Tab-separated table of C-alpha atoms and ligand atoms in Angstrom:
chain	number	residue	atom	x	y	z
A	1	UNK	CA	-0.397	0.090	0.105
A	2	UNK	CA	1.280	3.487	-0.869
A	3	UNK	CA	1.099	4.595	2.973
A	4	UNK	CA	4.751	3.208	2.830
A	5	UNK	CA	5.684	6.664	1.345
A	6	UNK	CA	5.238	7.712	4.690
A	7	UNK	CA	8.339	8.365	6.758
A	8	UNK	CA	8.669	5.293	9.527
A	9	UNK	CA	8.923	7.726	12.318
A	10	UNK	CA	5.776	9.361	11.358
A	11	UNK	CA	4.256	6.129	10.693
A	12	UNK	CA	4.763	4.545	14.028
A	13	UNK	CA	3.712	7.559	15.569
A	14	UNK	CA	0.453	7.295	14.061
A	15	UNK	CA	0.329	3.464	14.928
A	16	UNK	CA	0.880	4.692	18.261
A	17	UNK	CA	-1.975	7.161	18.309
A	18	UNK	CA	-4.385	4.980	16.939
A	19	UNK	CA	-3.869	2.547	19.808
A	20	UNK	CA	-3.737	4.843	22.476
A	21	UNK	CA	-6.738	6.806	20.979
A	22	UNK	CA	-8.914	3.421	20.664
A	23	UNK	CA	-9.785	3.839	24.582
A	24	UNK	CA	-10.598	7.398	23.886
A	25	UNK	CA	-10.449	9.835	21.368
A	26	UNK	CA	-9.535	13.649	22.874
A	27	UNK	CA	-12.273	15.728	22.031
A	28	UNK	CA	-9.370	18.346	20.452
A	29	UNK	CA	-7.568	16.168	18.557
A	30	UNK	CA	-7.808	18.943	15.431
A	31	UNK	CA	-5.085	20.106	17.311
A	32	UNK	CA	-3.355	17.508	18.330
A	33	UNK	CA	-2.960	16.229	14.714
A	34	UNK	CA	-1.479	19.839	13.922
A	35	UNK	CA	0.927	19.924	16.433
A	36	UNK	CA	2.027	16.487	16.228
A	37	UNK	CA	2.221	15.826	12.121
A	38	UNK	CA	1.704	19.284	10.636
A	39	UNK	CA	-1.523	18.883	9.312
A	40	UNK	CA	-4.113	21.447	9.327
A	41	UNK	CA	-7.760	19.744	9.501
A	42	UNK	CA	-9.355	23.023	9.047
A	43	UNK	CA	-12.898	22.741	6.814
A	44	UNK	CA	-15.640	24.244	5.854
A	45	UNK	CA	-19.385	23.918	5.361
A	46	UNK	CA	-21.836	26.721	4.577
A	47	UNK	CA	-19.206	29.492	4.964
A	48	UNK	CA	-18.651	28.682	8.271
A	49	UNK	CA	-14.993	27.414	9.750
A	50	UNK	CA	-14.884	23.858	10.881
A	51	UNK	CA	-12.091	22.631	13.008
A	52	UNK	CA	-12.096	19.036	10.803
A	53	UNK	CA	-14.045	18.271	7.469
A	54	UNK	CA	-15.993	15.487	9.247
A	55	UNK	CA	-19.809	16.187	10.010
A	56	UNK	CA	-23.606	14.365	10.314
A	57	UNK	CA	-25.671	14.253	7.231
A	58	UNK	CA	-29.333	14.862	8.311
A	59	UNK	CA	-31.540	11.894	9.277
A	60	UNK	CA	-32.195	9.443	11.969
A	61	UNK	CA	-29.295	10.349	13.963
A	62	UNK	CA	-29.709	13.822	14.635
A	63	UNK	CA	-33.286	13.498	15.941
A	64	UNK	CA	-33.036	14.443	19.577
A	65	UNK	CA	-30.926	16.716	22.488
A	66	UNK	CA	-29.342	13.234	23.642
A	67	UNK	CA	-27.582	12.853	20.398
A	68	UNK	CA	-26.563	16.237	19.799
A	69	UNK	CA	-24.778	16.227	23.366
A	70	UNK	CA	-22.996	12.791	22.449
A	71	UNK	CA	-21.356	14.671	18.824
A	72	UNK	CA	-20.938	17.781	20.718
A	73	UNK	CA	-18.892	15.672	23.354
A	74	UNK	CA	-17.021	13.371	20.543
A	75	UNK	CA	-15.854	16.613	18.918
A	76	UNK	CA	-17.523	16.212	15.502
A	77	UNK	CA	-17.233	19.308	13.502
A	78	UNK	CA	-20.971	19.789	12.846
A	79	UNK	CA	-24.872	18.240	12.443
A	80	UNK	CA	-26.992	18.451	10.105
A	81	UNK	CA	-31.111	17.944	11.475
A	82	UNK	CA	-33.354	15.247	10.206
A	83	UNK	CA	-35.237	17.035	7.720
A	84	UNK	CA	-38.512	19.021	8.648
A	85	UNK	CA	-41.265	19.428	6.107
A	86	UNK	CA	-42.533	23.413	5.733
A	87	UNK	CA	-45.611	24.225	6.776
A	88	UNK	CA	-48.122	27.539	6.607
A	89	UNK	CA	-49.120	29.120	9.514
A	90	UNK	CA	-52.521	26.652	9.631
A	91	UNK	CA	-50.169	23.928	9.649
A	92	UNK	CA	-50.798	22.715	5.711
A	93	UNK	CA	-48.020	20.768	4.615
A	94	UNK	CA	-47.853	20.141	0.677
A	95	UNK	CA	-45.232	17.850	0.874
A	96	UNK	CA	-46.849	15.846	3.584
A	97	UNK	CA	-46.592	12.706	2.061
A	98	UNK	CA	-42.332	13.184	3.497
A	99	UNK	CA	-43.787	13.415	7.105
A	100	UNK	CA	-44.555	9.508	7.753
A	101	UNK	CA	-43.521	7.592	10.615
A	102	UNK	CA	-41.594	4.949	10.563
A	103	UNK	CA	-38.984	3.813	13.234
A	104	UNK	CA	-37.510	0.433	12.060
A	105	UNK	CA	-34.045	1.014	10.256
A	106	UNK	CA	-31.716	-1.946	9.234
A	107	UNK	CA	-28.703	-1.376	8.881
A	108	UNK	CA	-27.376	-4.428	6.239
A	109	UNK	CA	-24.596	-5.357	3.857
A	110	UNK	CA	-24.767	-4.199	0.013
A	111	UNK	CA	-22.988	-5.003	-2.788
A	112	UNK	CA	-22.588	-3.229	-5.511
A	113	UNK	CA	-23.015	-3.546	-9.072
A	114	UNK	CA	-19.279	-4.256	-9.378
A	115	UNK	CA	-19.172	-6.652	-6.809
A	116	UNK	CA	-17.739	-4.289	-3.626
A	117	UNK	CA	-19.215	-5.241	-0.339
A	118	UNK	CA	-20.054	-2.311	1.565
A	119	UNK	CA	-22.887	-1.089	3.959
A	120	UNK	CA	-26.601	0.439	3.644
A	121	UNK	CA	-29.363	1.988	5.958
A	122	UNK	CA	-32.395	0.281	4.829
A	123	UNK	CA	-35.566	2.641	6.231
A	124	UNK	CA	-38.817	3.536	5.191
A	125	UNK	CA	-39.200	6.357	6.938
A	126	UNK	CA	-38.814	10.123	5.038
A	127	UNK	CA	-39.234	13.392	7.195
A	128	UNK	CA	-39.171	14.970	10.892
A	129	UNK	CA	-42.785	13.306	11.675
A	130	UNK	CA	-43.366	15.217	15.024
A	131	UNK	CA	-44.960	19.342	14.939
A	132	UNK	CA	-43.044	22.108	14.031
A	133	UNK	CA	-42.794	23.277	17.586
A	134	UNK	CA	-41.097	20.464	18.759
A	135	UNK	CA	-38.115	21.039	15.723
A	136	UNK	CA	-37.596	24.406	16.850
A	137	UNK	CA	-36.936	23.293	20.369
A	138	UNK	CA	-34.150	21.105	19.364
A	139	UNK	CA	-33.151	23.639	16.933
A	140	UNK	CA	-32.621	25.549	19.864
A	141	UNK	CA	-30.820	23.465	21.713
A	142	UNK	CA	-28.614	22.863	19.160
A	143	UNK	CA	-27.986	26.603	18.963
A	144	UNK	CA	-26.975	26.606	22.348
A	145	UNK	CA	-24.228	24.471	21.578
A	146	UNK	CA	-23.102	26.374	18.745
A	147	UNK	CA	-23.252	29.366	20.920
A	148	UNK	CA	-20.832	27.530	23.153
A	149	UNK	CA	-18.496	26.597	20.574
A	150	UNK	CA	-19.276	23.374	20.906
A	151	UNK	CA	-21.192	22.207	17.411
A	152	UNK	CA	-22.424	23.656	14.633
A	153	UNK	CA	-26.025	22.645	14.233
A	154	UNK	CA	-28.105	23.506	11.145
A	155	UNK	CA	-31.687	22.446	10.300
A	156	UNK	CA	-32.890	20.927	7.012
A	157	UNK	CA	-36.366	21.633	5.740
A	158	UNK	CA	-38.007	20.031	2.915
A	159	UNK	CA	-40.156	22.946	1.197
A	160	UNK	CA	-42.850	22.721	-1.202
A	161	UNK	CA	-41.950	21.589	-5.025
A	162	UNK	CA	-44.351	22.783	-8.059
A	163	UNK	CA	-45.478	20.921	-10.826
A	164	UNK	CA	-44.133	22.937	-14.020
A	165	UNK	CA	-47.367	24.808	-14.306
A	166	UNK	CA	-47.752	25.903	-10.413
A	167	UNK	CA	-46.430	28.399	-8.578
A	168	UNK	CA	-44.316	28.036	-5.344
A	169	UNK	CA	-46.683	27.984	-1.981
A	170	UNK	CA	-45.340	30.805	-0.948
A	171	UNK	CA	-46.894	30.873	2.665
A	172	UNK	CA	-44.762	27.284	3.559
A	173	UNK	CA	-41.862	28.969	2.700
A	174	UNK	CA	-42.561	32.286	4.688
A	175	UNK	CA	-43.923	30.803	7.737
A	176	UNK	CA	-41.402	27.873	8.050
A	177	UNK	CA	-38.159	29.897	7.430
A	178	UNK	CA	-39.513	32.664	9.481
A	179	UNK	CA	-40.186	30.049	12.247
A	180	UNK	CA	-36.797	29.111	11.882
A	181	UNK	CA	-35.302	32.579	12.085
A	182	UNK	CA	-36.777	33.113	15.118
A	183	UNK	CA	-35.347	30.019	16.832
A	184	UNK	CA	-31.762	30.716	15.275
A	185	UNK	CA	-31.281	34.244	16.447
A	186	UNK	CA	-28.079	35.835	14.927
A	187	UNK	CA	-28.327	36.144	11.621
A	188	UNK	CA	-27.328	34.901	8.619
A	189	UNK	CA	-29.643	31.832	9.233
A	190	UNK	CA	-28.004	28.461	8.111
A	191	UNK	CA	-30.616	26.159	6.437
A	192	UNK	CA	-30.313	23.020	4.125
A	193	UNK	CA	-33.021	22.083	1.389
A	194	UNK	CA	-32.917	18.645	1.076
A	195	UNK	CA	-33.883	16.964	-2.553
A	196	UNK	CA	-34.395	13.604	-1.318
A	197	UNK	CA	-34.059	10.255	-2.976
A	198	UNK	CA	-37.517	9.149	-2.331
A	199	UNK	CA	-38.673	12.226	-4.132
A	200	UNK	CA	-36.245	11.230	-6.979
A	201	UNK	CA	-38.514	8.119	-7.070
A	202	UNK	CA	-41.876	10.419	-7.174
A	203	UNK	CA	-43.516	10.803	-10.156
A	204	UNK	CA	-43.001	14.420	-9.077
A	205	UNK	CA	-39.309	14.548	-10.268
A	206	UNK	CA	-40.385	12.502	-13.554
A	207	UNK	CA	-39.232	15.430	-15.887
A	208	UNK	CA	-36.167	17.120	-15.995
A	209	UNK	CA	-37.224	20.693	-16.558
A	210	UNK	CA	-39.232	20.695	-13.737
A	211	UNK	CA	-36.134	19.527	-11.431
A	212	UNK	CA	-34.099	22.006	-13.275
A	213	UNK	CA	-36.919	24.984	-12.308
A	214	UNK	CA	-36.717	24.043	-8.709
A	215	UNK	CA	-32.885	23.518	-8.357
A	216	UNK	CA	-32.912	27.483	-10.186
A	217	UNK	CA	-35.483	29.008	-8.181
A	218	UNK	CA	-35.817	27.415	-4.561
A	219	UNK	CA	-32.857	29.186	-3.177
A	220	UNK	CA	-34.144	32.690	-4.245
A	221	UNK	CA	-37.850	31.475	-2.863
A	222	UNK	CA	-35.949	30.983	0.380
A	223	UNK	CA	-34.399	33.921	0.452
A	224	UNK	CA	-37.103	35.844	-0.587
A	225	UNK	CA	-39.250	34.075	2.281
A	226	UNK	CA	-36.610	34.633	5.199
A	227	UNK	CA	-37.105	37.815	7.477
A	228	UNK	CA	-33.114	37.922	7.757
A	229	UNK	CA	-30.240	37.596	5.925
A	230	UNK	CA	-29.621	33.428	4.995
A	231	UNK	CA	-27.299	30.975	3.911
A	232	UNK	CA	-28.940	27.929	1.620
A	233	UNK	CA	-27.198	24.471	1.260
A	234	UNK	CA	-28.973	22.508	-1.457
A	235	UNK	CA	-28.711	18.974	-0.763
A	236	UNK	CA	-28.867	16.974	-4.259
A	237	UNK	CA	-30.364	13.954	-4.897
A	238	UNK	CA	-29.240	11.451	-7.468
A	239	UNK	CA	-31.935	11.515	-10.090
A	240	UNK	CA	-33.051	8.817	-12.304
A	241	UNK	CA	-31.064	10.455	-15.236
A	242	UNK	CA	-27.655	10.085	-16.416
A	243	UNK	CA	-24.464	11.816	-15.090
A	244	UNK	CA	-24.276	14.568	-17.392
A	245	UNK	CA	-28.120	15.683	-15.692
A	246	UNK	CA	-26.890	15.321	-12.390
A	247	UNK	CA	-24.129	17.895	-13.609
A	248	UNK	CA	-26.964	19.982	-15.329
A	249	UNK	CA	-28.411	20.230	-11.892
A	250	UNK	CA	-25.814	21.119	-9.749
A	251	UNK	CA	-25.351	24.315	-12.711
A	252	UNK	CA	-28.970	25.051	-12.291
A	253	UNK	CA	-28.330	25.555	-8.272
A	254	UNK	CA	-25.900	28.796	-8.654
A	255	UNK	CA	-27.858	30.080	-6.176
A	256	UNK	CA	-26.782	27.961	-3.705
A	257	UNK	CA	-24.237	28.614	-0.937
A	258	UNK	CA	-23.482	25.008	-0.962
A	259	UNK	CA	-23.978	22.193	-2.638
A	260	UNK	CA	-24.209	18.457	-0.813
A	261	UNK	CA	-23.522	15.861	-3.230
A	262	UNK	CA	-25.199	13.471	-3.543
A	263	UNK	CA	-27.991	11.820	-1.541
A	264	UNK	CA	-28.406	8.114	-1.484
A	265	UNK	CA	-29.714	6.073	-4.875
A	266	UNK	CA	-33.304	5.265	-5.027
A	267	UNK	CA	-33.995	1.239	-5.863
A	268	UNK	CA	-37.027	1.156	-7.967
A	269	UNK	CA	-37.614	-2.331	-7.299
A	270	UNK	CA	-37.535	-2.534	-3.312
A	271	UNK	CA	-38.676	1.094	-3.498
A	272	UNK	CA	-36.046	2.225	-0.609
A	273	UNK	CA	-33.061	4.881	-1.059
A	274	UNK	CA	-29.841	2.843	-0.602
A	275	UNK	CA	-26.152	3.403	-0.462
A	276	UNK	CA	-22.473	1.618	-0.358
A	277	UNK	CA	-20.239	1.388	-2.871
A	278	UNK	CA	-22.526	2.263	-6.302
A	279	UNK	CA	-23.059	5.758	-4.253
A	280	UNK	CA	-19.674	6.844	-3.905
A	281	UNK	CA	-18.958	5.447	-7.154
A	282	UNK	CA	-21.389	7.397	-8.799
A	283	UNK	CA	-20.664	10.988	-6.715
A	284	UNK	CA	-17.012	10.681	-7.516
A	285	UNK	CA	-17.602	10.072	-11.351
A	286	UNK	CA	-20.214	12.775	-11.302
A	287	UNK	CA	-17.728	14.963	-9.263
A	288	UNK	CA	-14.706	14.233	-11.853
A	289	UNK	CA	-16.936	15.673	-14.787
A	290	UNK	CA	-16.322	19.065	-12.462
A	291	UNK	CA	-12.662	19.372	-13.731
A	292	UNK	CA	-12.145	17.509	-16.575
A	293	UNK	CA	-8.809	16.738	-18.540
A	294	UNK	CA	-8.646	18.788	-21.628
A	295	UNK	CA	-10.643	17.415	-24.449
A	296	UNK	CA	-12.768	14.944	-22.383
A	297	UNK	CA	-16.350	14.213	-22.180
A	298	UNK	CA	-19.308	13.632	-20.210
A	299	UNK	CA	-21.510	10.418	-20.804
A	300	UNK	CA	-23.502	12.319	-23.090
A	301	UNK	CA	-20.983	14.008	-24.992
A	302	UNK	CA	-21.733	17.230	-24.490
A	303	UNK	CA	-17.874	18.899	-24.194
A	304	UNK	CA	-17.181	20.096	-20.683
A	305	UNK	CA	-15.223	23.544	-20.481
A	306	UNK	CA	-13.791	25.110	-17.215
A	307	UNK	CA	-16.890	26.764	-17.244
A	308	UNK	CA	-18.360	23.751	-15.452
A	309	UNK	CA	-16.839	24.343	-12.211
A	310	UNK	CA	-16.691	28.143	-12.264
A	311	UNK	CA	-20.322	28.850	-11.933
A	312	UNK	CA	-20.676	26.178	-9.130
A	313	UNK	CA	-20.986	26.965	-5.285
A	314	UNK	CA	-18.644	25.171	-2.644
A	315	UNK	CA	-19.413	21.652	-2.225
A	316	UNK	CA	-19.789	18.623	0.569
A	317	UNK	CA	-19.857	15.493	-0.035
A	318	UNK	CA	-21.685	12.745	1.046
A	319	UNK	CA	-22.165	9.236	0.101
A	320	UNK	CA	-20.287	5.862	1.607
A	321	UNK	CA	-17.687	7.557	3.554
A	322	UNK	CA	-16.560	5.028	5.533
A	323	UNK	CA	-12.601	6.075	5.640
A	324	UNK	CA	-10.476	9.004	5.602
A	325	UNK	CA	-9.070	8.034	2.303
A	326	UNK	CA	-12.697	8.454	1.116
A	327	UNK	CA	-12.581	11.765	2.654
A	328	UNK	CA	-10.015	12.652	0.876
A	329	UNK	CA	-11.820	10.991	-2.672
A	330	UNK	CA	-14.089	13.563	-2.035
A	331	UNK	CA	-11.919	16.727	-1.289
A	332	UNK	CA	-9.876	15.845	-3.944
A	333	UNK	CA	-12.915	16.563	-5.927
A	334	UNK	CA	-13.605	19.841	-4.671
A	335	UNK	CA	-15.641	18.662	-1.454
A	336	UNK	CA	-14.583	21.354	1.426
A	337	UNK	CA	-16.257	18.963	3.778
A	338	UNK	CA	-18.567	15.707	4.261
A	339	UNK	CA	-21.501	14.537	5.812
A	340	UNK	CA	-21.955	11.175	6.842
A	341	UNK	CA	-24.720	9.095	8.128
A	342	UNK	CA	-24.022	5.176	7.629
A	343	UNK	CA	-20.617	5.061	9.384
A	344	UNK	CA	-22.017	6.466	12.544
A	345	UNK	CA	-24.579	3.738	12.784
A	346	UNK	CA	-22.217	0.106	12.458
A	347	UNK	CA	-22.329	-2.396	14.420
A	348	UNK	CA	-19.940	-1.940	17.234
A	349	UNK	CA	-17.641	-4.458	16.561
A	350	UNK	CA	-16.899	-2.940	13.058
A	351	UNK	CA	-15.369	0.162	14.711
A	352	UNK	CA	-11.457	-0.173	15.580
A	353	UNK	CA	-11.882	1.547	19.193
A	354	UNK	CA	-12.776	-0.458	22.002
A	355	UNK	CA	-14.500	2.487	23.928
A	356	UNK	CA	-16.431	5.553	23.613
A	357	UNK	CA	-19.576	6.557	21.615
A	358	UNK	CA	-20.198	5.485	17.914
A	359	UNK	CA	-19.319	8.995	16.722
A	360	UNK	CA	-16.196	8.913	18.638
A	361	UNK	CA	-15.556	5.463	17.372
A	362	UNK	CA	-16.276	6.800	14.149
A	363	UNK	CA	-13.876	9.865	14.176
A	364	UNK	CA	-10.924	7.657	15.435
A	365	UNK	CA	-11.037	5.266	13.051
A	366	UNK	CA	-11.685	8.365	10.197
A	367	UNK	CA	-8.879	10.240	11.351
A	368	UNK	CA	-6.134	7.853	12.762
A	369	UNK	CA	-6.088	4.539	11.124
A	370	UNK	CA	-2.224	4.103	10.003
A	371	UNK	CA	-3.709	3.119	6.722
A	372	UNK	CA	-6.983	4.348	5.826
A	373	UNK	CA	-7.108	7.323	7.857
A	374	UNK	CA	-7.380	11.065	7.155
A	375	UNK	CA	-3.892	12.340	8.518
A	376	UNK	CA	-2.240	9.045	6.654
A	377	UNK	CA	-3.966	9.985	3.472
A	378	UNK	CA	-2.976	13.937	3.277
A	379	UNK	CA	0.900	12.595	4.610
A	380	UNK	CA	0.649	10.398	1.780
A	381	UNK	CA	-0.593	13.021	-1.211
A	382	UNK	CA	2.353	15.425	0.357
A	383	UNK	CA	5.060	12.343	-0.266
A	384	UNK	CA	3.625	11.543	-3.509
A	385	UNK	CA	4.250	15.615	-4.530
A	386	UNK	CA	0.417	16.064	-4.816
A	387	UNK	CA	-0.280	18.611	-1.911
A	388	UNK	CA	2.825	20.983	-0.312
A	389	UNK	CA	3.068	22.729	2.928
A	390	UNK	CA	1.994	26.238	3.458
A	391	UNK	CA	3.416	28.067	6.706
A	392	UNK	CA	5.061	24.428	7.630
A	393	UNK	CA	1.822	22.682	7.711
A	394	UNK	CA	-0.667	20.238	5.393
A	395	UNK	CA	-4.135	21.965	4.526
A	396	UNK	CA	-6.980	19.967	4.148
A	397	UNK	CA	-8.550	22.974	2.374
A	398	UNK	CA	-5.685	22.950	-0.383
A	399	UNK	CA	-6.943	19.423	-1.242
A	400	UNK	CA	-10.106	21.105	-2.250
A	401	UNK	CA	-8.479	24.429	-3.893
A	402	UNK	CA	-6.527	22.129	-5.926
A	403	UNK	CA	-9.659	20.602	-7.647
A	404	UNK	CA	-10.942	24.119	-8.696
A	405	UNK	CA	-7.483	24.913	-10.343
A	406	UNK	CA	-7.749	24.230	-14.315
A	407	UNK	CA	-4.655	23.070	-15.724
B	501	FMN	C1	-31.963	6.252	7.579
B	501	FMN	C2	-31.506	7.822	6.953
B	501	FMN	C3	-32.370	8.437	7.288
B	501	FMN	C4	-31.954	9.763	6.340
B	501	FMN	N1	-32.776	10.689	6.163
B	501	FMN	C5	-32.412	11.717	5.620
B	501	FMN	C6	-33.031	12.929	5.718
B	501	FMN	O1	-34.394	13.192	6.781
B	501	FMN	N2	-32.390	14.392	4.957
B	501	FMN	C7	-31.536	14.345	4.244
B	501	FMN	O2	-31.157	15.155	3.365
B	501	FMN	N3	-31.024	13.471	4.154
B	501	FMN	C8	-30.826	12.050	4.682
B	501	FMN	N4	-30.329	10.845	4.716
B	501	FMN	C9	-29.066	10.644	3.714
B	501	FMN	C10	-27.923	11.251	4.701
B	501	FMN	O3	-27.962	12.284	5.195
B	501	FMN	C11	-26.503	10.836	3.868
B	501	FMN	O4	-26.559	12.232	3.129
B	501	FMN	C12	-26.756	9.916	2.792
B	501	FMN	O5	-27.014	8.462	3.607
B	501	FMN	C13	-25.612	9.255	2.309
B	501	FMN	O6	-24.492	9.331	3.490
B	501	FMN	P1	-24.255	8.057	4.070
B	501	FMN	O7	-23.791	6.781	2.800
B	501	FMN	O8	-22.856	8.073	5.069
B	501	FMN	O9	-25.432	6.915	4.538
B	501	FMN	C14	-30.777	9.540	5.716
B	501	FMN	C15	-29.703	8.881	5.267
B	501	FMN	C16	-30.594	7.163	5.845
B	501	FMN	C17	-29.677	6.069	6.001
């Protein structure tokens, strides 16, 4: 393995850290990584600087205050709360079909089309199924953690998405955004808009023109509806169309502040969303289209120009991130941070750490694994001449910045 490129002394230091942190990962591990290895893990999400790139994606692991507390204690960089379904003043939700209650989740192995064994979480539920007031209480608890400098917590919303001939339901946008802003308090409000995989499986998302309109107009809709300045992350689904359309979706989203790329695939036969290696392969393949070598063409045969990445907002990666190496795969394609779900849910025996919360154990493996961890991967990029020190340090954000440099 290429980590043989890393200096043996550094490598044995990493092995020692990996061993001793199995019992307890220090909450300030980014400081330790900087002091011990000269590696600056600083990352960015939605315009906020965070101490390292690893965050939690919206879902069943950000539903209550206890989960947020554990994540703050573990030193996670940020958490996106479960997606709430927008409503108007009277409580009407045009996307109510997404507010269904379902508790059973199954963490299981899934083999990719290419035969690679990975993990997926099978679950038939959709959005937040309690009241908006309960959601706002969770957001307020999250804001306390953010104000205390312990954890950046951001809400996620599924707002009304009209058919082509229909107008957006402004009252749902206005009422929900105003309530979030009130709970948030200090502007700018940060919010993630979810275009979910179950939406990709819905007849609503069967038309390309309709999807492109949503992506073009939704960030502006949210801005117009907000009583305070707002930064909008758009979490893109994997649509049922080809890679070139996936890129078209990114281009349509120029009005967003960040794109989260890309939510899970949808299995039409089983009627469920899924992840694993098929997901990361697709996501990375599409992100590769953003920095083509001269003359290369995407699947559709449409020539790609540097313009492709120029008009696109900053990126955050999601999908099958189970190692530091995979974080760097997304970073090398321009992602300034990552959002995980499945890796925070594995059976305990799958983590090398022996103590601590799942979040701690996951962070331990992602950062310190001597072969596949983030520190090992950064040092290896340096050894290969793919990353240089600035001010004596290797910077995680330089990996993403290099992706946008057109040669
Ligand atoms: C059980 C489950 C529920 C999820 N719920 C949401 C959700 O409500 N909103 C959302 O934007 N993403 C949701 N996601 C997607 C995750 O945030 C994440 O982007 C996706 O699973 C890919 O990351 P992973 O491969 O690390 O799981 C959910 C994922 C799972 C597994």
